[in-house]
Coordinates of C-alpha atoms in Angstrom, one line a residue:
M112 CA -16.9 -15.4 10.6
D113 CA -18.8 -16.7 7.2
K114 CA -17.6 -15.2 3.8
N115 CA -20.7 -17.1 2.1
S116 CA -22.6 -14.7 4.2
F117 CA -22.1 -12.1 1.3
D118 CA -21.4 -13.9 -1.6
A119 CA -23.9 -12.7 -4.3
A120 CA -24.1 -16.2 -6.2
L121 CA -25.7 -17.4 -3.0
K122 CA -28.5 -15.3 -2.8
P123 CA -31.5 -15.9 -4.8
G124 CA -33.0 -12.9 -6.7
F125 CA -29.9 -10.7 -5.8
R126 CA -28.7 -10.3 -9.5
A127 CA -32.2 -9.6 -10.7
A128 CA -32.9 -6.9 -8.1
L129 CA -29.8 -5.1 -9.1
A130 CA -29.7 -5.1 -12.8
P131 CA -31.0 -1.6 -13.3
S132 CA -28.3 -0.2 -11.1
N133 CA -25.7 -2.5 -12.7
T134 CA -26.8 -1.5 -16.4
A135 CA -26.7 2.1 -15.7
L136 CA -23.1 1.9 -14.5
R137 CA -21.9 -0.3 -17.1
Q138 CA -23.4 2.3 -19.7
A139 CA -21.9 5.2 -18.2
E140 CA -18.4 3.2 -18.0
H141 CA -18.8 2.2 -21.6
E142 CA -19.4 6.1 -22.6
A143 CA -16.3 7.1 -20.3
F144 CA -14.1 4.9 -21.8
S145 CA -14.9 5.5 -25.4
S146 CA -14.5 9.3 -24.7
L147 CA -10.7 8.9 -24.4
L148 CA -10.5 6.7 -27.4
D149 CA -10.0 7.0 -31.4
E150 CA -11.8 5.3 -34.0
Q151 CA -9.1 2.8 -34.0
G152 CA -9.7 2.3 -30.0
Q153 CA -6.3 3.8 -29.1
F154 CA -6.1 6.5 -26.2
L155 CA -6.5 10.0 -27.4
P156 CA -3.2 12.4 -27.8
G157 CA -2.3 13.7 -23.9
A158 CA -4.7 11.4 -22.6
S159 CA -2.4 8.4 -20.9
F160 CA 1.4 7.7 -20.6
V161 CA 3.3 4.4 -21.0
R162 CA 5.1 3.0 -17.8
D163 CA 7.1 0.1 -17.1
C164 CA 6.7 -2.5 -14.7
P165 CA 5.2 -0.9 -11.4
R166 CA 6.7 -4.0 -9.3
C167 CA 10.0 -4.1 -10.6
Q168 CA 10.8 -1.4 -13.5
A169 CA 11.5 -4.0 -15.9
P170 CA 10.9 -2.4 -19.1
S171 CA 7.6 -3.2 -20.6
A172 CA 9.0 -3.8 -24.0
G173 CA 10.5 -7.1 -22.6
A174 CA 7.1 -8.1 -21.3
S175 CA 4.5 -10.6 -22.7
L176 CA 1.2 -9.1 -24.3
L177 CA -1.9 -10.8 -22.5
L178 CA -4.6 -8.9 -24.2
Q179 CA -5.6 -5.7 -25.3
A180 CA -9.0 -3.6 -24.2
H181 CA -10.2 -0.3 -24.0
G182 CA -6.9 1.2 -25.5
M183 CA -4.9 -1.1 -22.9
H184 CA -2.5 -3.4 -23.1
L185 CA -2.3 -5.8 -20.3
L186 CA 1.1 -7.1 -19.9
R187 CA 2.7 -9.8 -18.1
C188 CA 6.0 -9.0 -16.4
A189 CA 8.8 -11.6 -17.6
Q190 CA 10.8 -10.6 -14.5
C191 CA 8.3 -10.6 -11.6
R192 CA 5.5 -12.3 -13.4
L193 CA 3.0 -9.2 -12.3
V194 CA 0.2 -8.3 -14.8
Y195 CA -0.3 -4.7 -15.1
S196 CA -1.5 -2.1 -18.1
R197 CA 1.3 -0.4 -20.0
D198 CA -0.8 2.4 -20.3
V199 CA -2.3 4.5 -17.9
I200 CA -5.0 7.5 -18.1
N201 CA -3.1 10.7 -17.1
S202 CA -3.9 11.5 -13.6
N203 CA -6.6 14.6 -14.4
F204 CA -8.5 12.5 -16.6
D205 CA -8.7 9.9 -14.0
R206 CA -9.7 12.1 -11.4
Q207 CA -12.1 13.5 -12.9
R208 CA -14.1 10.3 -12.9
Y209 CA -14.1 9.5 -9.6
Q210 CA -15.2 12.9 -8.3
A211 CA -17.8 14.2 -10.7
S212 CA -19.2 12.2 -13.7
Q213 CA -22.2 10.2 -15.0
A214 CA -19.5 7.3 -14.1
S215 CA -19.1 8.3 -10.4
D216 CA -23.2 9.0 -10.1
A217 CA -24.0 5.6 -11.3
N218 CA -21.3 4.0 -9.1
L219 CA -22.9 5.7 -6.3
A220 CA -26.3 4.7 -6.7
L221 CA -25.5 1.3 -7.1
K222 CA -23.7 1.6 -3.8
I223 CA -26.7 2.9 -2.0
D224 CA -29.1 0.5 -3.3
P225 CA -30.7 -1.5 -0.4
H226 CA -29.5 -4.8 -1.8
Y227 CA -25.9 -3.7 -2.5
A228 CA -25.6 -1.7 0.7
A229 CA -27.0 -4.7 2.4
L230 CA -24.3 -7.2 1.3
E231 CA -21.6 -4.8 1.4
Q232 CA -22.4 -4.2 5.2
E233 CA -22.2 -8.3 5.4
K234 CA -19.0 -8.1 4.1
A235 CA -17.6 -5.1 6.1
R236 CA -18.3 -7.0 9.4
Y237 CA -16.4 -10.2 8.3
V238 CA -13.3 -7.6 7.2
V239 CA -13.4 -6.1 10.7
Q240 CA -14.0 -9.8 12.5
R241 CA -10.9 -10.9 10.6
L242 CA -8.8 -7.8 11.4
D243 CA -9.8 -8.3 15.4
S244 CA -8.6 -11.5 15.3
M245 CA -4.9 -10.2 14.5
V246 CA -4.9 -7.1 16.3
K247 CA -6.1 -4.9 19.4
R248 CA -8.7 -2.4 18.5
G249 CA -7.3 1.2 18.1
K250 CA -7.2 3.7 15.3
L251 CA -8.2 2.6 11.9
L252 CA -8.2 4.5 8.3
D253 CA -10.0 3.7 5.3
I254 CA -8.7 4.7 2.1
G255 CA -11.6 5.0 -0.4
S256 CA -14.2 5.0 2.4
S257 CA -17.3 5.2 -0.3
T258 CA -20.5 5.2 1.2
G259 CA -19.1 4.0 4.9
A260 CA -19.9 0.3 5.0
L261 CA -16.6 -0.4 6.6
L262 CA -16.6 3.0 9.0
R263 CA -19.8 1.5 10.4
A264 CA -18.9 -1.6 11.0
A265 CA -15.3 -0.6 12.7
K266 CA -17.1 2.0 14.5
A267 CA -19.4 -0.5 16.1
A268 CA -16.7 -2.9 16.9
G269 CA -15.2 -0.2 19.0
W270 CA -12.6 1.3 16.8
I271 CA -11.7 5.0 16.2
A272 CA -12.6 4.7 12.3
H273 CA -11.5 7.6 9.7
G274 CA -12.3 7.6 6.0
V275 CA -10.7 9.5 2.9
E276 CA -12.9 9.1 -0.3
I277 CA -12.5 11.3 -3.4
N278 CA -16.0 11.2 -4.4
P279 CA -17.7 14.3 -2.3
A280 CA -20.9 12.7 -2.5
A281 CA -20.2 9.4 -1.0
V282 CA -18.2 11.6 1.5
A283 CA -21.3 13.5 2.1
Y284 CA -23.3 10.4 2.6
C285 CA -20.8 9.3 5.0
Q286 CA -21.0 12.5 7.3
Q287 CA -24.5 12.6 7.2
Q288 CA -24.7 8.9 8.9
G289 CA -22.3 10.2 11.4
L290 CA -19.0 8.9 10.1
D291 CA -15.9 10.3 10.4
A292 CA -14.9 11.0 6.9
I293 CA -13.0 13.6 4.5
C294 CA -13.2 14.0 0.6
G295 CA -9.2 13.9 -0.8
E296 CA -7.3 11.6 -2.6
Y297 CA -4.6 9.9 -0.4
P298 CA -1.8 11.0 0.5
C299 CA -3.6 14.4 1.2
L300 CA -3.8 16.8 3.8
L301 CA -5.3 15.0 7.0
P302 CA -6.8 16.5 9.9
S303 CA -5.2 16.7 13.1
G304 CA -4.5 13.6 14.8
W305 CA -5.4 11.5 11.8
T306 CA -2.1 9.4 11.8
N307 CA 0.0 6.7 13.8
Y308 CA -2.9 4.3 12.9
D309 CA -3.0 0.9 14.0
A310 CA -4.7 -0.5 10.9
V311 CA -5.1 0.7 7.3
L312 CA -7.8 -0.7 5.1
M313 CA -7.7 -0.6 1.2
L314 CA -10.1 -2.4 -0.3
D315 CA -10.0 -2.3 -4.2
V316 CA -7.7 0.6 -4.4
L317 CA -4.3 -1.0 -4.8
E318 CA -5.2 -1.8 -8.6
H319 CA -5.9 1.7 -9.3
L320 CA -2.6 3.2 -8.3
P321 CA -0.2 4.0 -11.4
D322 CA 3.1 3.7 -8.9
P323 CA 1.7 1.3 -5.9
L324 CA 5.1 1.2 -4.0
A325 CA 5.5 4.9 -3.9
F326 CA 1.9 5.1 -2.3
L327 CA 2.5 2.3 0.2
A328 CA 6.0 3.8 1.1
R329 CA 4.1 6.8 2.0
L330 CA 1.2 5.2 3.9
T331 CA 3.9 3.5 6.4
Q332 CA 4.3 7.2 7.6
D333 CA 0.6 7.3 8.9
M334 CA 1.1 3.8 10.7
R335 CA 2.7 2.9 13.7
P336 CA 5.2 0.3 13.9
G337 CA 3.6 -3.3 13.7
A338 CA 0.3 -1.7 12.5
W339 CA -1.6 -3.9 9.9
L340 CA -2.8 -3.4 6.3
V341 CA -5.9 -5.1 5.2
V342 CA -6.0 -5.0 1.2
Q343 CA -8.8 -6.4 -1.2
V344 CA -8.2 -6.5 -5.0
P345 CA -9.6 -8.4 -8.0
N346 CA -8.4 -11.9 -8.6
F347 CA -6.8 -12.0 -12.2
R348 CA -6.4 -15.7 -11.9
S349 CA -10.5 -15.5 -10.5
L350 CA -12.1 -18.6 -12.7
L351 CA -14.7 -16.1 -14.1
I352 CA -12.0 -13.5 -15.2
T353 CA -10.1 -16.2 -16.9
M354 CA -13.3 -17.2 -18.6
E355 CA -14.4 -13.8 -19.8
G356 CA -11.0 -12.4 -20.2
S357 CA -11.3 -8.8 -21.8
R358 CA -15.3 -8.8 -21.4
N359 CA -14.9 -9.1 -17.6
N360 CA -15.9 -5.7 -16.7
N361 CA -12.9 -5.9 -13.9
I362 CA -10.6 -5.1 -17.3
C363 CA -11.2 -1.3 -17.5
H364 CA -9.6 2.0 -16.9
G365 CA -8.9 2.9 -13.7
H366 CA -7.7 -0.7 -13.0
W367 CA -3.5 -0.6 -13.7
S368 CA -2.4 -3.5 -12.0
Y369 CA -3.9 -7.0 -11.8
F370 CA -2.8 -9.1 -9.3
E371 CA -2.7 -13.0 -8.4
A372 CA -2.0 -14.6 -5.0
E373 CA 1.7 -14.8 -5.7
T374 CA 2.4 -11.0 -7.0
L375 CA 0.1 -9.3 -4.5
T376 CA 2.0 -11.3 -1.7
D377 CA 5.5 -10.2 -3.6
M378 CA 4.2 -6.5 -3.9
M379 CA 3.5 -6.0 -0.1
Q380 CA 6.7 -7.8 0.8
A381 CA 8.7 -5.3 -1.3
A382 CA 6.5 -2.7 0.6
G383 CA 7.6 -3.9 3.6
F384 CA 4.7 -5.8 4.9
E385 CA 4.5 -9.6 5.6
M386 CA 1.6 -11.6 4.9
H387 CA -0.3 -13.1 7.6
F388 CA -3.6 -14.4 5.6
L389 CA -4.8 -14.4 2.6
E390 CA -7.7 -15.9 0.8
T391 CA -10.2 -15.6 -2.0
Y392 CA -13.9 -14.6 -1.6
I393 CA -17.1 -13.7 -3.6
S394 CA -17.2 -16.7 -6.1
E395 CA -19.1 -15.5 -8.8
L396 CA -20.3 -19.1 -9.2
D397 CA -23.4 -18.3 -11.1
R398 CA -22.0 -16.1 -13.2
V399 CA -19.3 -19.2 -14.0
K400 CA -22.3 -22.0 -14.5
A401 CA -24.0 -19.4 -17.0
Y402 CA -21.3 -20.6 -19.3
P403 CA -21.3 -23.7 -21.0
D404 CA -19.9 -26.9 -19.3
A405 CA -16.9 -27.0 -22.1
E406 CA -15.8 -23.5 -21.5
I407 CA -15.9 -24.0 -17.3
A408 CA -13.7 -27.2 -17.5
D409 CA -11.1 -25.8 -19.8
A410 CA -10.8 -22.7 -17.8
W411 CA -10.7 -25.3 -15.0
Q412 CA -8.0 -27.2 -16.3
Q413 CA -5.5 -24.2 -17.4
L414 CA -5.7 -23.0 -13.8
T415 CA -5.5 -25.8 -11.5
H416 CA -4.2 -28.6 -14.0
Q417 CA -6.7 -30.9 -13.2
R418 CA -10.1 -32.5 -15.1
L419 CA -13.2 -31.2 -13.9
A420 CA -15.5 -33.9 -14.3
D421 CA -18.8 -32.1 -13.8
P422 CA -18.8 -28.3 -14.0
Q423 CA -22.3 -27.8 -12.7
A424 CA -21.2 -30.1 -9.5
L425 CA -18.6 -27.1 -8.5
T426 CA -19.4 -25.5 -5.4
V427 CA -18.3 -22.6 -3.7
D428 CA -15.9 -24.2 -1.4
D429 CA -14.4 -25.9 -4.3
V430 CA -13.7 -22.4 -6.1
H431 CA -12.1 -20.9 -3.0
Q432 CA -9.9 -23.9 -1.8
A433 CA -8.1 -23.4 -5.4
M434 CA -7.8 -19.7 -4.7
L435 CA -10.1 -19.2 -7.8
G436 CA -12.8 -16.8 -6.3
Y437 CA -13.1 -13.1 -7.7
K438 CA -11.4 -11.1 -5.0
L439 CA -8.2 -11.6 -3.1
F440 CA -8.5 -10.8 0.6
G441 CA -5.6 -10.4 2.9
L442 CA -4.0 -9.0 6.1
F443 CA -0.5 -7.4 6.1
Q444 CA 1.7 -6.5 9.2
K445 CA 4.1 -3.9 8.6
V446 CA 7.5 -5.2 9.4
A447 CA 9.8 -3.1 12.0
A448 CA 12.2 -1.1 10.0

């Protein structure tokens, strides 16, 4: 199991190969963001609602403002320390972006690009191998199954693998590959037998949920006792996000909660899951090193309280040992009631 095998920073030529697809996606996302904002950059009337902390329900009025972007106010809860967007797009606006829009089309085009797809398939094999090290193979549900990389890897490893995906074009792509995927937004009506799972995968899903605890409570109904939940979320404490702030593309509509290692573990414990494995992967070190050395050193000291003598000597292993990679990845087990 080598998480560096799917790190784009270690793949010469990868960024250049994906530049056209990435540019198209960012442009489509920018247009989607702008369509919901007024001239002052605030959400149009009726487009969003204001919430309190989704973890502990502490009032948003008592939280600290970290940054503003795209009409969102990112706050740090004074009680549980979770970073979250006070402002959330109403579900009818949000759902349309994932089902049929220029942004969803551009995202699908990126996912099926051969360069991107190959790296995602390598990551999927890594994820399934990590899961296999924890639990005997059985039934698996992938929520947000996209173009099916995880379904393919799980099926190849001997799992009975099912997927739920909101984008109908991505579901059609999976079905053309002979994968068991349905179009829907979990929790939705599942086919007969799609329950009592030994494992559930949620990669880049938890950050999208306006009420993650309610979602996880519902999810446990489809999991057997002792089942495993595999989670990937953007790491708000990553080196790159710390340096870029509101300029980073993870600060966007649809990302309503911003997790760090401690707050992800806390959220999962509150939902009845015990953490057994947690790491960061995907370093984005090439993007980090494109910045001036002084900015890299300042961010490193801010996050680790240690001086970085030579930013250009920083390695991928250094980044992950400090838990500063771009993604948090964890395996959590459902605690017996």
